[in-house]
Amino acid sequence: MTARVTTTPRERRPRTERRLSATEQPARIDVDGLIADPTTRIVVCCGSGGVGKTTTAAALALRAAEQGRTVCVLTIDPARRLAQSLGLLELDNTPRPVKGIDTELGGSLDAMMLDMKTTFDEVVEAHASPEKAAEILANPFYVALSSSFAGTQEYMAMEKLGQLHAEDRWDLIVVDTPPSRSALDFLDAPERLSSLLDGRFIRLMLAPARGPAKLLSAGLGIVTGALNKVLGAQVLTDMQTFIAAFDTLFGGFRQRAEATFSLLQADGTAFLVIAAPEAAAMREAAYFVERLAADDMPLAGLVVNRVHDESAAGVTAADAESASPRLADGRAAERRTAELLDVHAERMRLAERENRLRERFSAAHRNVEVVPVPALDTDVHDLGGLRVIGDHLGAPQGA
């Protein structure tokens, strides 16, 4: 085994960059420079669902590990495709080593999948006394909150990221974010959940457990009576019991949410927006880019997956469409050629539409670096497939 290669940190450009002229093409992301830079500690892959975030995150993590980094990849995708592509039978809330990677440069790769409730349980157990933790974990309202409450998955993803970063076992963490429809779901989840747990309604429910009997004013009694009718007495009792037990953890949730948000803004973090060359996905990508900029998050660039190359063949769509009818009525070989020309023309037209979408994005966001990843003939389901994706991600400008 050779010694691990050290690299000179790449020069980080200011986040406010000059806008390119109308004749310039968007620069290509230096993916290999990004993942080789030892100051890059967190890479966050974000985007709408179904655009290849999980595959991209896994390919980046594998490529970084085989280049000498000590990597952990965290997925939140409930489809568990990442486990299959990494050769693991399953993923759970514990980072597990991935076998079969090239460790010649001294790197390693661990993979894990967020278990939302287990992570929430770990937070409670870490920040409450054993007695109080047991009371919270057994509470029915807590069970519902930790398993299915809107925003809990996104919040717990950030909790787990904070835990992994604090362990300092890995020099690079790659995060596959939840397949949220909007960037707001991901970036606002910590603030939303901590605000819920620190909000007026929660404080109102907490008042009887905190203060003397005089706090139970006539107004509060009316509210409690109404809630009993709507929710049922047992549900309201469970809620009040949970809130009273959870009171000591309120401040910690907000504090950790703020710390994680600051971690995401730090220079050691890089966001990659992942998209597919489709109108809806590119609109979502534009929104992600603008939202990340508004929150001063360090954007590395845009990855466009499943791209078709209109320059891949010497025959244009127009030429194929022109030649096909002349062969369609000929002999069997000519008819087969006509059918192939029709398929080729359709593929070239698709490539032209995709290219227009990418050009439109780059015209509106000329400072955003882009890397296209071509559509493959087969699905990615193993390390070999991930390496192919990694090679495309790391290809130099003009490749």
CSV table of C-alpha atoms in Angstrom, one decimal:
chain,number,residue,atom,x,y,z
A,1,MET,CA,0.0,0.0,0.0
A,2,THR,CA,1.5,3.4,-1.0
A,3,ALA,CA,1.5,6.4,1.2
A,4,ARG,CA,-1.6,8.6,1.1
A,5,VAL,CA,-1.2,11.4,-1.4
A,6,THR,CA,-1.5,14.9,0.0
A,7,THR,CA,-2.8,17.6,-2.2
A,8,THR,CA,-2.4,21.3,-2.1
A,9,PRO,CA,-5.7,23.0,-1.2
A,10,ARG,CA,-7.4,24.5,-4.2
A,11,GLU,CA,-7.9,28.2,-4.1
A,12,ARG,CA,-11.4,29.0,-3.0
A,13,ARG,CA,-13.0,31.8,-5.0
A,14,PRO,CA,-15.3,34.3,-3.3
A,15,ARG,CA,-19.0,33.3,-3.4
A,16,THR,CA,-19.9,36.5,-5.3
A,17,GLU,CA,-18.3,35.8,-8.7
A,18,ARG,CA,-18.2,37.8,-11.9
A,19,ARG,CA,-20.9,37.1,-14.5
A,20,LEU,CA,-19.8,35.5,-17.7
A,21,SER,CA,-20.3,37.3,-21.0
A,22,ALA,CA,-23.0,36.1,-23.4
A,23,THR,CA,-20.4,34.3,-25.6
A,24,GLU,CA,-18.7,32.4,-22.8
A,25,GLN,CA,-19.7,28.8,-21.8
A,26,PRO,CA,-20.2,27.9,-18.2
A,27,ALA,CA,-17.1,26.5,-16.6
A,28,ARG,CA,-17.0,22.8,-15.6
A,29,ILE,CA,-16.9,21.9,-12.0
A,30,ASP,CA,-13.5,20.7,-10.9
A,31,VAL,CA,-15.0,17.7,-9.1
A,32,ASP,CA,-11.6,16.0,-8.5
A,33,GLY,CA,-10.2,19.2,-7.1
A,34,LEU,CA,-13.2,19.6,-4.8
A,35,ILE,CA,-13.0,16.1,-3.3
A,36,ALA,CA,-9.2,16.0,-3.1
A,37,ASP,CA,-9.0,19.3,-1.3
A,38,PRO,CA,-8.4,18.4,2.4
A,39,THR,CA,-10.3,21.5,3.5
A,40,THR,CA,-13.5,20.2,1.9
A,41,ARG,CA,-15.1,18.3,4.8
A,42,ILE,CA,-18.7,18.1,3.8
A,43,VAL,CA,-20.4,17.7,0.3
A,44,VAL,CA,-24.1,18.1,0.3
A,45,CYS,CA,-26.0,16.7,-2.8
A,46,CYS,CA,-29.4,18.4,-3.1
A,47,GLY,CA,-32.2,18.6,-5.6
A,48,SER,CA,-35.7,17.4,-6.4
A,49,GLY,CA,-36.6,13.7,-6.4
A,50,GLY,CA,-35.8,11.3,-9.2
A,51,VAL,CA,-32.7,13.2,-10.6
A,52,GLY,CA,-30.0,10.8,-9.4
A,53,LYS,CA,-28.9,12.4,-6.1
A,54,THR,CA,-28.3,9.0,-4.4
A,55,THR,CA,-26.2,7.7,-7.3
A,56,THR,CA,-24.2,11.0,-7.5
A,57,ALA,CA,-23.6,11.0,-3.8
A,58,ALA,CA,-22.4,7.4,-3.8
A,59,ALA,CA,-20.2,7.9,-6.9
A,60,LEU,CA,-18.6,11.0,-5.3
A,61,ALA,CA,-18.0,9.2,-2.0
A,62,LEU,CA,-16.4,6.2,-3.8
A,63,ARG,CA,-14.2,8.4,-6.0
A,64,ALA,CA,-13.0,10.4,-3.0
A,65,ALA,CA,-12.3,7.2,-1.0
A,66,GLU,CA,-10.3,5.7,-3.9
A,67,GLN,CA,-8.3,8.9,-4.1
A,68,GLY,CA,-7.2,8.6,-0.5
A,69,ARG,CA,-10.0,10.3,1.5
A,70,THR,CA,-11.6,8.8,4.6
A,71,VAL,CA,-15.2,9.1,3.6
A,72,CYS,CA,-18.7,8.5,5.1
A,73,VAL,CA,-21.7,8.7,2.9
A,74,LEU,CA,-25.1,9.4,4.5
A,75,THR,CA,-28.2,8.7,2.6
A,76,ILE,CA,-31.8,9.6,3.5
A,77,ASP,CA,-33.3,8.0,0.5
A,78,PRO,CA,-35.9,5.4,1.7
A,79,ALA,CA,-35.6,3.4,-1.5
A,80,ARG,CA,-32.3,1.9,-0.2
A,81,ARG,CA,-30.7,2.0,-3.7
A,82,LEU,CA,-27.4,3.1,-2.2
A,83,ALA,CA,-27.0,-0.1,-0.2
A,84,GLN,CA,-27.4,-2.1,-3.4
A,85,SER,CA,-24.9,0.0,-5.4
A,86,LEU,CA,-22.3,-0.2,-2.7
A,87,GLY,CA,-22.6,-4.0,-2.3
A,88,LEU,CA,-24.2,-3.9,1.1
A,89,LEU,CA,-27.2,-6.1,2.0
A,90,GLU,CA,-28.7,-3.2,3.9
A,91,LEU,CA,-27.9,0.2,5.5
A,92,ASP,CA,-29.0,1.4,8.9
A,93,ASN,CA,-28.2,4.1,11.3
A,94,THR,CA,-24.6,2.9,11.9
A,95,PRO,CA,-21.8,3.6,9.4
A,96,ARG,CA,-20.7,0.3,7.8
A,97,PRO,CA,-17.5,-0.2,5.8
A,98,VAL,CA,-17.9,-0.8,2.1
A,99,LYS,CA,-15.9,-3.7,0.8
A,100,GLY,CA,-14.3,-4.0,-2.7
A,101,ILE,CA,-13.0,-0.4,-3.0
A,102,ASP,CA,-9.4,0.4,-4.1
A,103,THR,CA,-7.5,1.3,-0.9
A,104,GLU,CA,-4.1,1.6,-2.5
A,105,LEU,CA,-4.0,5.3,-1.6
A,106,GLY,CA,-5.1,4.7,2.0
A,107,GLY,CA,-8.7,5.8,1.7
A,108,SER,CA,-11.8,4.1,3.1
A,109,LEU,CA,-15.5,4.3,2.7
A,110,ASP,CA,-18.3,3.9,5.2
A,111,ALA,CA,-22.0,4.1,4.3
A,112,MET,CA,-25.1,4.6,6.4
A,113,MET,CA,-28.8,5.3,6.0
A,114,LEU,CA,-30.7,7.7,8.3
A,115,ASP,CA,-33.1,6.0,10.6
A,116,MET,CA,-35.2,9.0,11.6
A,117,LYS,CA,-36.7,7.6,14.9
A,118,THR,CA,-33.4,6.0,16.1
A,119,THR,CA,-31.6,9.3,15.6
A,120,PHE,CA,-34.3,11.2,17.5
A,121,ASP,CA,-34.1,8.5,20.3
A,122,GLU,CA,-30.3,9.0,20.4
A,123,VAL,CA,-30.7,12.8,20.8
A,124,VAL,CA,-33.1,12.3,23.7
A,125,GLU,CA,-30.8,9.7,25.4
A,126,ALA,CA,-27.8,11.9,24.9
A,127,HIS,CA,-29.3,15.1,26.4
A,128,ALA,CA,-31.7,13.9,29.1
A,129,SER,CA,-31.2,11.9,32.2
A,130,PRO,CA,-31.9,8.1,32.0
A,131,GLU,CA,-35.2,8.5,33.9
A,132,LYS,CA,-36.4,11.4,31.8
A,133,ALA,CA,-35.3,9.8,28.6
A,134,ALA,CA,-37.2,6.6,29.4
A,135,GLU,CA,-40.3,8.7,30.1
A,136,ILE,CA,-40.0,10.6,26.8
A,137,LEU,CA,-39.3,7.5,24.7
A,138,ALA,CA,-42.4,5.7,26.0
A,139,ASN,CA,-44.7,8.6,25.5
A,140,PRO,CA,-47.2,8.0,22.6
A,141,PHE,CA,-47.1,11.6,21.4
A,142,TYR,CA,-43.3,11.4,21.2
A,143,VAL,CA,-43.5,8.1,19.2
A,144,ALA,CA,-45.8,9.9,16.7
A,145,LEU,CA,-43.6,13.0,16.5
A,146,SER,CA,-40.4,11.1,16.0
A,147,SER,CA,-41.8,8.8,13.4
A,148,SER,CA,-43.9,10.8,11.0
A,149,PHE,CA,-44.1,14.5,11.9
A,150,ALA,CA,-43.6,16.7,8.8
A,151,GLY,CA,-40.0,18.0,8.8
A,152,THR,CA,-38.7,15.5,11.3
A,153,GLN,CA,-36.7,13.6,8.6
A,154,GLU,CA,-35.0,16.7,7.4
A,155,TYR,CA,-34.2,17.8,10.9
A,156,MET,CA,-32.8,14.5,11.9
A,157,ALA,CA,-30.7,14.4,8.8
A,158,MET,CA,-29.0,17.6,10.1
A,159,GLU,CA,-28.8,16.1,13.6
A,160,LYS,CA,-27.0,13.0,12.2
A,161,LEU,CA,-24.7,15.2,10.1
A,162,GLY,CA,-23.7,17.1,13.2
A,163,GLN,CA,-23.1,13.9,15.1
A,164,LEU,CA,-20.9,12.4,12.3
A,165,HIS,CA,-18.9,15.7,12.0
A,166,ALA,CA,-18.4,15.8,15.7
A,167,GLU,CA,-17.0,12.2,15.8
A,168,ASP,CA,-14.1,13.4,13.6
A,169,ARG,CA,-13.6,9.8,12.2
A,170,TRP,CA,-13.9,10.9,8.6
A,171,ASP,CA,-12.2,13.7,6.7
A,172,LEU,CA,-15.1,13.9,4.2
A,173,ILE,CA,-18.8,13.4,4.7
A,174,VAL,CA,-21.1,13.2,1.6
A,175,VAL,CA,-24.8,13.8,2.3
A,176,ASP,CA,-27.6,12.6,0.1
A,177,THR,CA,-30.4,14.9,1.1
A,178,PRO,CA,-34.1,13.9,1.4
A,179,PRO,CA,-36.0,13.9,-1.9
A,180,SER,CA,-37.9,17.1,-1.0
A,181,ARG,CA,-39.9,19.0,-3.6
A,182,SER,CA,-38.4,22.3,-2.5
A,183,ALA,CA,-35.1,23.5,-1.0
A,184,LEU,CA,-37.2,25.1,1.7
A,185,ASP,CA,-38.0,21.6,3.1
A,186,PHE,CA,-34.3,20.9,3.6
A,187,LEU,CA,-32.9,24.2,4.6
A,188,ASP,CA,-35.8,25.3,6.8
A,189,ALA,CA,-36.4,22.0,8.6
A,190,PRO,CA,-34.1,22.7,11.7
A,191,GLU,CA,-35.6,26.1,12.2
A,192,ARG,CA,-39.2,24.8,11.6
A,193,LEU,CA,-39.0,22.0,14.1
A,194,SER,CA,-37.1,23.9,16.8
A,195,SER,CA,-39.7,26.7,16.4
A,196,LEU,CA,-42.5,24.2,16.8
A,197,LEU,CA,-41.0,22.9,20.0
A,198,ASP,CA,-40.4,26.4,21.3
A,199,GLY,CA,-43.7,27.9,20.1
A,200,ARG,CA,-46.6,29.6,21.8
A,201,PHE,CA,-48.8,26.5,21.7
A,202,ILE,CA,-46.2,24.3,23.3
A,203,ARG,CA,-45.5,26.9,26.0
A,204,LEU,CA,-49.3,27.1,26.6
A,205,MET,CA,-49.5,23.4,27.1
A,206,LEU,CA,-46.4,23.5,29.3
A,207,ALA,CA,-47.8,26.2,31.6
A,208,PRO,CA,-49.7,23.8,34.0
A,209,ALA,CA,-46.6,21.7,34.5
A,210,ARG,CA,-44.3,24.6,35.0
A,211,GLY,CA,-46.1,27.1,37.2
A,212,PRO,CA,-48.5,27.2,40.2
A,213,ALA,CA,-52.2,26.6,39.9
A,214,LYS,CA,-52.9,30.3,39.4
A,215,LEU,CA,-51.5,29.9,35.8
A,216,LEU,CA,-54.6,27.8,35.0
A,217,SER,CA,-56.6,30.8,34.3
A,218,ALA,CA,-60.2,30.7,33.0
A,219,GLY,CA,-59.0,31.3,29.5
A,220,LEU,CA,-56.6,28.3,29.6
A,221,GLY,CA,-59.3,26.1,31.1
A,222,ILE,CA,-61.6,27.0,28.1
A,223,VAL,CA,-58.8,26.2,25.6
A,224,THR,CA,-57.9,22.9,27.3
A,225,GLY,CA,-61.6,21.9,27.4
A,226,ALA,CA,-62.0,22.6,23.7
A,227,LEU,CA,-58.8,20.6,22.9
A,228,ASN,CA,-60.2,17.7,25.0
A,229,LYS,CA,-63.3,17.6,22.8
A,230,VAL,CA,-61.3,17.8,19.6
A,231,LEU,CA,-58.3,15.6,20.4
A,232,GLY,CA,-59.6,13.5,23.2
A,233,ALA,CA,-58.5,13.7,26.8
A,234,GLN,CA,-55.8,11.0,26.5
A,235,VAL,CA,-54.2,12.6,23.5
A,236,LEU,CA,-54.0,15.9,25.3
A,237,THR,CA,-52.7,14.3,28.4
A,238,ASP,CA,-50.0,12.5,26.4
A,239,MET,CA,-49.0,15.7,24.7
A,240,GLN,CA,-48.8,17.7,28.0
A,241,THR,CA,-46.8,14.8,29.6
A,242,PHE,CA,-44.4,14.8,26.7
A,243,ILE,CA,-43.9,18.5,26.6
A,244,ALA,CA,-43.3,18.7,30.4
A,245,ALA,CA,-40.6,15.9,30.1
A,246,PHE,CA,-39.2,17.4,27.0
A,247,ASP,CA,-38.8,20.9,28.4
A,248,THR,CA,-35.2,20.6,29.3
A,249,LEU,CA,-34.3,19.7,25.7
A,250,PHE,CA,-36.0,22.7,24.0
A,251,GLY,CA,-33.0,25.0,24.1
A,252,GLY,CA,-30.7,22.2,22.9
A,253,PHE,CA,-32.7,21.7,19.7
A,254,ARG,CA,-32.5,25.3,18.8
A,255,GLN,CA,-28.8,25.6,19.7
A,256,ARG,CA,-27.9,22.5,17.6
A,257,ALA,CA,-30.1,23.7,14.7
A,258,GLU,CA,-28.2,27.0,14.7
A,259,ALA,CA,-24.8,25.2,14.9
A,260,THR,CA,-25.7,22.9,12.0
A,261,PHE,CA,-26.8,25.8,9.9
A,262,SER,CA,-23.5,27.5,10.6
A,263,LEU,CA,-21.7,24.3,9.7
A,264,LEU,CA,-23.5,24.2,6.3
A,265,GLN,CA,-22.4,27.8,5.6
A,266,ALA,CA,-18.7,27.1,6.5
A,267,ASP,CA,-16.0,27.1,3.9
A,268,GLY,CA,-15.4,23.4,4.5
A,269,THR,CA,-18.9,22.6,3.1
A,270,ALA,CA,-19.8,22.4,-0.6
A,271,PHE,CA,-23.3,22.1,-2.1
A,272,LEU,CA,-23.8,20.3,-5.4
A,273,VAL,CA,-27.3,20.8,-6.9
A,274,ILE,CA,-28.3,17.7,-8.8
A,275,ALA,CA,-30.8,17.9,-11.7
A,276,ALA,CA,-31.9,16.0,-14.8
A,277,PRO,CA,-32.3,17.7,-18.3
A,278,GLU,CA,-36.0,18.1,-17.9
A,279,ALA,CA,-38.0,21.3,-17.6
A,280,ALA,CA,-39.4,20.7,-14.1
A,281,ALA,CA,-36.1,19.5,-12.7
A,282,MET,CA,-34.1,22.4,-14.2
A,283,ARG,CA,-36.6,24.9,-12.7
A,284,GLU,CA,-36.2,23.2,-9.3
A,285,ALA,CA,-32.4,23.4,-9.8
A,286,ALA,CA,-32.6,27.1,-10.5
A,287,TYR,CA,-34.6,27.6,-7.4
A,288,PHE,CA,-32.1,25.6,-5.3
A,289,VAL,CA,-29.2,27.7,-6.7
A,290,GLU,CA,-31.0,31.0,-5.9
A,291,ARG,CA,-32.1,29.8,-2.4
A,292,LEU,CA,-28.5,28.6,-1.5
A,293,ALA,CA,-27.2,32.0,-2.6
A,294,ALA,CA,-29.7,33.8,-0.5
A,295,ASP,CA,-28.7,31.8,2.6
A,296,ASP,CA,-25.0,32.3,1.8
A,297,MET,CA,-24.4,28.6,1.3
A,298,PRO,CA,-21.2,27.6,-0.5
A,299,LEU,CA,-22.4,26.3,-3.9
A,300,ALA,CA,-19.9,24.2,-5.9
A,301,GLY,CA,-22.1,23.9,-9.0
A,302,LEU,CA,-24.7,22.0,-10.8
A,303,VAL,CA,-24.6,18.3,-11.9
A,304,VAL,CA,-27.0,17.4,-14.7
A,305,ASN,CA,-27.5,13.7,-15.0
A,306,ARG,CA,-28.7,11.5,-17.8
A,307,VAL,CA,-27.7,13.9,-20.6
A,308,HIS,CA,-27.9,12.9,-24.3
A,309,ASP,CA,-25.1,14.2,-26.5
A,310,GLU,CA,-26.4,15.7,-29.8
A,311,SER,CA,-22.9,15.7,-31.2
A,312,ALA,CA,-22.3,12.0,-30.5
A,313,ALA,CA,-22.9,11.0,-34.2
A,314,GLY,CA,-22.1,12.6,-37.5
A,315,VAL,CA,-25.7,12.3,-38.8
A,316,THR,CA,-27.9,15.2,-37.7
A,317,ALA,CA,-31.6,14.8,-36.8
A,318,ALA,CA,-32.6,16.6,-40.0
A,319,ASP,CA,-30.4,14.3,-42.1
A,320,ALA,CA,-31.9,11.2,-40.5
A,321,GLU,CA,-35.4,12.5,-40.9
A,322,SER,CA,-34.7,13.3,-44.6
A,323,ALA,CA,-33.2,9.9,-45.4
A,324,SER,CA,-35.6,7.6,-43.5
A,325,PRO,CA,-38.6,8.0,-45.9
A,326,ARG,CA,-36.5,7.2,-48.9
A,327,LEU,CA,-35.5,3.9,-47.4
A,328,ALA,CA,-38.8,2.9,-45.7
A,329,ASP,CA,-40.2,1.3,-48.9
A,330,GLY,CA,-37.1,-0.5,-49.9
A,331,ARG,CA,-35.8,-4.0,-49.2
A,332,ALA,CA,-35.6,-5.4,-45.7
A,333,ALA,CA,-32.1,-4.1,-45.0
A,334,GLU,CA,-33.1,-0.7,-46.1
A,335,ARG,CA,-36.3,-0.7,-43.9
A,336,ARG,CA,-34.2,-1.7,-40.9
A,337,THR,CA,-31.9,1.2,-41.7
A,338,ALA,CA,-34.9,3.5,-41.9
A,339,GLU,CA,-36.0,2.4,-38.5
A,340,LEU,CA,-32.6,3.0,-37.0
A,341,LEU,CA,-32.5,6.5,-38.6
A,342,ASP,CA,-35.9,7.3,-37.0
A,343,VAL,CA,-34.6,6.2,-33.6
A,344,HIS,CA,-31.5,8.3,-34.1
A,345,ALA,CA,-33.5,11.3,-35.2
A,346,GLU,CA,-35.7,11.1,-32.1
A,347,ARG,CA,-32.6,10.8,-29.9
A,348,MET,CA,-31.0,13.8,-31.5
A,349,ARG,CA,-34.1,15.9,-31.1
A,350,LEU,CA,-34.2,14.9,-27.4
A,351,ALA,CA,-30.6,16.0,-27.1
A,352,GLU,CA,-31.4,19.3,-28.7
A,353,ARG,CA,-34.2,19.9,-26.2
A,354,GLU,CA,-32.0,19.0,-23.3
A,355,ASN,CA,-29.2,21.3,-24.6
A,356,ARG,CA,-31.7,24.2,-24.8
A,357,LEU,CA,-32.7,23.7,-21.2
A,358,ARG,CA,-29.1,23.7,-20.0
A,359,GLU,CA,-28.3,26.8,-22.1
A,360,ARG,CA,-31.3,28.5,-20.6
A,361,PHE,CA,-30.2,27.7,-17.1
A,362,SER,CA,-26.6,28.9,-17.8
A,363,ALA,CA,-27.9,32.1,-19.4
A,364,ALA,CA,-29.7,32.9,-16.1
A,365,HIS,CA,-27.0,31.6,-13.8
A,366,ARG,CA,-23.7,32.4,-15.7
A,367,ASN,CA,-21.6,32.1,-12.5
A,368,VAL,CA,-22.7,28.5,-11.7
A,369,GLU,CA,-20.2,25.8,-12.8
A,370,VAL,CA,-21.9,22.8,-14.5
A,371,VAL,CA,-20.9,19.2,-15.1
A,372,PRO,CA,-23.1,17.0,-17.4
A,373,VAL,CA,-23.2,13.3,-16.8
A,374,PRO,CA,-24.3,11.3,-19.9
A,375,ALA,CA,-27.2,8.8,-19.9
A,376,LEU,CA,-25.9,5.3,-19.5
A,377,ASP,CA,-27.3,2.2,-21.3
A,378,THR,CA,-28.0,0.4,-17.9
A,379,ASP,CA,-28.9,1.2,-14.4
A,380,VAL,CA,-26.1,1.7,-11.8
A,381,HIS,CA,-26.3,-1.1,-9.3
A,382,ASP,CA,-22.7,-1.9,-8.3
A,383,LEU,CA,-19.3,-0.3,-7.6
A,384,GLY,CA,-18.3,-0.6,-11.3
A,385,GLY,CA,-21.3,1.5,-12.3
A,386,LEU,CA,-20.5,4.1,-9.6
A,387,ARG,CA,-16.9,4.3,-10.9
A,388,VAL,CA,-18.2,5.0,-14.4
A,389,ILE,CA,-20.4,7.8,-13.0
A,390,GLY,CA,-17.4,9.1,-11.0
A,391,ASP,CA,-15.2,9.1,-14.2
A,392,HIS,CA,-17.8,11.3,-15.9
A,393,LEU,CA,-18.0,13.6,-12.9
A,394,GLY,CA,-14.3,14.0,-12.8
A,395,ALA,CA,-13.7,14.4,-16.5
A,396,PRO,CA,-11.8,17.6,-17.3
A,397,GLN,CA,-13.2,20.7,-19.2
A,398,GLY,CA,-13.9,19.8,-22.8
A,399,ALA,CA,-13.9,16.1,-22.3
